[in-house]
Amino acid sequence: MAISGPLPQVKAGRLRALAVSSAKRIPALPDVPTFAEAGFPGVEDYTWVGVFLPAGTPAPIAQKLNAAVNRAIESPDVRERLASNAFDPVGGSPQQFADYVKAEIAKWAKVVRDTGAKPD
Amino acid sequence: MSRRGLALSAGACFAQDWPNKPVRVIVPFMPGGPVDIIARIVGAKLNDALGQQFVVENRAGAGGNIGAAAVAKSAPDGYTVLMTSSAIVVNASLYSDPGYNAERDFIAVAIPASQPNMIIVTASEPARTLPELISQSQGKKIAFASPGSGTTPHLTGKTSCASSPSSTSPRFTSAARGRRSRRSCRASRRSAAWRSRGRCRR
């Protein structure tokens, strides 16, 4: 599961988290080990939220929107609301995000191949 | 000035004015989900910072593909934005034709937030750790729930099903090493709050 949905039930003890897929333990669940700590090195998966524009949109618009999103996630009230939903702020340039998207497509293509996952 | 020069300067002026009317933010998932929540938190800040309304519009369906395909086909004028999850990179290979090309049809603009996935069990489950869960489930079926096909939790779950000695996946092989049990995974068609349910035979 992504974390935000069941987090309250985990904190209340109705559900038990066995591992989180981040590189480090998360502040919301400091006692839950990472996959690496639980004996599964190499599992580092994230559910992320990204902003995209249709291809062909003028680059200055993408830059302006990128800067506005990065400013938004710097503000303390947004950080607080992200944290209460168990999200971490990320940010970065459009190029960094484009490189990440490319790497993620390659990573998950391999996982889909290896697991034989199919849509519902 | 050449025609190209004119077009470039027109684009620059156009971009300088942006946004001068409300911007549609397409969220290809249901209201109240994680992407919707983040879109509304960030969207409200964009309203303030850029002086125009960023209006969230939920267009759910097909694991996020319907809304993403709609944005891919929208005018590239900055007034239609897609705010989606990592499902967009999974769907690139999970679906034979998601209705768009995740790299070619979009400009990747910004990544406001992320969170890890986790494996959770009910409090009554005897396994206290992930290795215990795996060892106690030998030869049994395990049902798992995820937020839906194409989400990274769906595949984190699927990868744990695939942890057999013969698997080529390096992700879970350390725990699987030395075990000889037969395992198979399938996703069953169920519609519930957790839309994707999987089942593994270990």
XYZ file of C-alpha atoms in Angstrom, chain A residues 1-7 10 13-22 26 29 35 38-66 68-73 75 77-78 81-82 85-95 97-98 100-102 104-105 107-112 114-120, chain B residues 14-16 18 34-35 37-38 41-42 45-46 49-50 54 71-72 74-78 80-86 88-90 92-95 102-123 125-131 133-134 145-147 149 152-156 158-159 162 168-172 174-175 188-190 194-196:
184
model
C 0.000 0.000 0.000
C 0.960 3.589 -0.356
C 1.243 4.865 3.153
C -1.327 7.604 3.535
C -4.513 5.481 3.373
C -3.930 2.929 6.139
C -1.576 5.037 8.283
C -1.455 1.288 11.665
C -2.741 -0.819 16.152
C -5.526 -2.309 14.025
C -3.054 -3.013 11.208
C 0.637 -3.854 11.472
C 3.224 -2.527 9.032
C 6.019 -5.017 8.326
C 8.195 -2.918 6.023
C 8.369 0.443 4.260
C 9.843 0.738 0.759
C 11.957 3.851 1.354
C 9.850 7.240 7.960
C 6.414 5.025 11.690
C 12.749 -3.505 3.169
C 13.943 -6.595 6.789
C 16.288 -8.578 4.549
C 15.262 -7.352 1.119
C 17.985 -5.073 -0.203
C 17.294 -3.254 -3.449
C 13.582 -2.662 -2.843
C 13.097 1.079 -2.927
C 9.724 2.058 -4.367
C 7.828 5.292 -4.087
C 4.361 6.484 -4.898
C 4.919 9.979 -6.224
C 2.741 12.786 -7.482
C 3.930 14.608 -10.592
C 2.869 17.593 -12.675
C 2.858 17.270 -16.470
C 1.951 19.500 -19.414
C 1.090 18.368 -22.946
C 4.181 18.102 -25.184
C 4.625 21.291 -27.189
C 3.725 23.631 -24.323
C 6.196 26.586 -24.444
C 9.190 25.920 -22.176
C 8.824 29.233 -20.272
C 5.353 28.080 -19.081
C 6.814 24.788 -17.838
C 9.581 26.730 -16.052
C 7.105 29.114 -14.457
C 4.875 26.260 -13.280
C 7.898 24.325 -11.992
C 5.587 27.885 -8.555
C 5.242 24.222 -7.494
C 8.709 24.273 -5.905
C 7.833 27.462 -4.010
C 4.527 25.931 -2.899
C 6.203 22.899 -1.319
C 5.854 26.851 2.465
C 1.643 25.103 5.814
C 2.012 22.929 2.689
C -0.286 19.174 5.203
C 2.007 16.926 3.152
C -0.742 12.773 4.651
C 2.619 10.931 5.032
C 4.071 12.617 1.936
C 7.551 14.142 1.712
C 8.193 17.230 -0.439
C 10.481 16.496 -3.416
C 10.932 19.370 -5.936
C 13.759 19.887 -8.458
C 14.072 21.069 -12.051
C 11.953 19.896 -15.002
C 15.070 18.157 -16.383
C 12.000 15.142 -13.108
C 12.169 14.138 -16.809
C 13.495 10.438 -13.099
C 10.403 9.653 -15.218
C 12.632 7.979 -17.805
C 11.085 4.953 -13.521
C 9.618 3.782 -16.853
C 12.509 0.239 -13.731
C 8.815 -0.641 -13.751
C 8.963 -2.160 -17.258
C 11.392 -4.700 -15.808
C 9.163 -5.339 -12.761
C 6.092 -5.810 -14.997
C 9.486 -10.155 -14.188
C 6.186 -10.453 -12.304
C 3.850 -10.879 -15.284
C 1.589 -8.214 -13.753
C -1.590 -7.477 -15.689
C -4.167 -4.689 -15.406
C -7.286 -5.535 -13.363
C 2.260 34.181 -24.690
C 4.277 32.454 -21.977
C 4.968 35.763 -20.232
C 0.537 32.872 -18.625
C -3.737 10.740 -2.361
C -3.209 12.441 -5.755
C -5.371 15.559 -1.890
C -1.919 16.702 -3.078
C -3.039 21.363 -1.442
C -0.581 22.455 -4.164
C -0.890 27.640 -3.424
C -0.656 28.023 -7.211
C 1.239 32.524 -6.424
C 0.098 32.875 -10.043
C -6.170 26.156 -10.624
C -4.357 15.864 -21.287
C -2.015 14.393 -23.933
C -5.201 18.907 -25.057
C -3.933 22.157 -26.559
C -0.318 22.735 -25.413
C -1.126 26.218 -24.131
C -0.526 25.773 -20.397
C -4.547 22.030 -19.084
C -2.238 20.436 -16.530
C -2.019 16.775 -15.540
C -1.376 15.975 -11.911
C -1.022 12.235 -11.595
C 0.830 9.546 -9.715
C 3.654 7.173 -10.510
C 1.833 6.914 -15.358
C 5.281 5.260 -15.514
C 3.965 1.807 -14.552
C 3.657 2.558 -19.851
C 4.440 -1.163 -19.694
C 1.416 -2.597 -17.834
C -0.976 -1.611 -20.640
C 4.374 8.829 -21.069
C 7.682 10.278 -22.285
C 6.829 11.664 -25.717
C 3.379 13.174 -25.125
C 4.173 15.168 -21.967
C 6.628 17.627 -20.538
C 7.617 16.457 -17.046
C 7.295 19.704 -15.088
C 7.554 19.116 -11.347
C 7.373 16.493 -8.640
C 5.816 17.994 -5.526
C 5.734 14.939 -3.264
C 6.345 11.252 -2.777
C 5.839 8.545 -0.169
C 7.083 4.985 0.226
C 4.851 1.921 -0.019
C 4.451 -0.532 2.809
C 3.447 -4.092 3.474
C 0.768 -4.268 6.139
C -1.063 -7.140 7.770
C -3.995 -7.298 10.159
C -3.082 -6.987 13.834
C -1.616 -11.927 11.856
C 0.958 -14.029 13.759
C 3.894 -12.912 11.594
C 5.752 -10.062 13.269
C 8.269 -9.471 10.489
C 8.383 -9.747 6.702
C 10.688 -12.825 6.722
C 5.297 -13.687 6.914
C 7.102 -15.243 3.970
C -4.889 -5.571 -1.632
C -3.502 -2.489 -3.355
C -4.978 0.830 -4.454
C -3.580 -1.695 -11.150
C 3.471 1.095 -7.419
C 1.973 -0.661 -4.318
C 0.276 -3.132 -6.705
C 3.688 -4.017 -8.127
C 5.515 -3.976 -4.787
C 3.354 -8.514 -7.099
C 7.121 -8.552 -6.724
C 7.384 -13.441 -7.538
C 14.890 -13.288 -12.448
C 13.820 -10.424 -10.219
C 16.684 -9.441 -7.943
C 14.313 -7.645 -5.609
C 13.249 -10.520 -3.370
C 17.637 -13.044 -0.992
C 14.661 -14.243 1.061
C -8.452 -11.193 -9.624
C -11.144 -8.887 -10.903
C -12.755 -7.322 -7.870
C -9.202 -1.506 -2.605
C -9.737 -2.118 -6.259
C -6.877 -4.433 -7.028
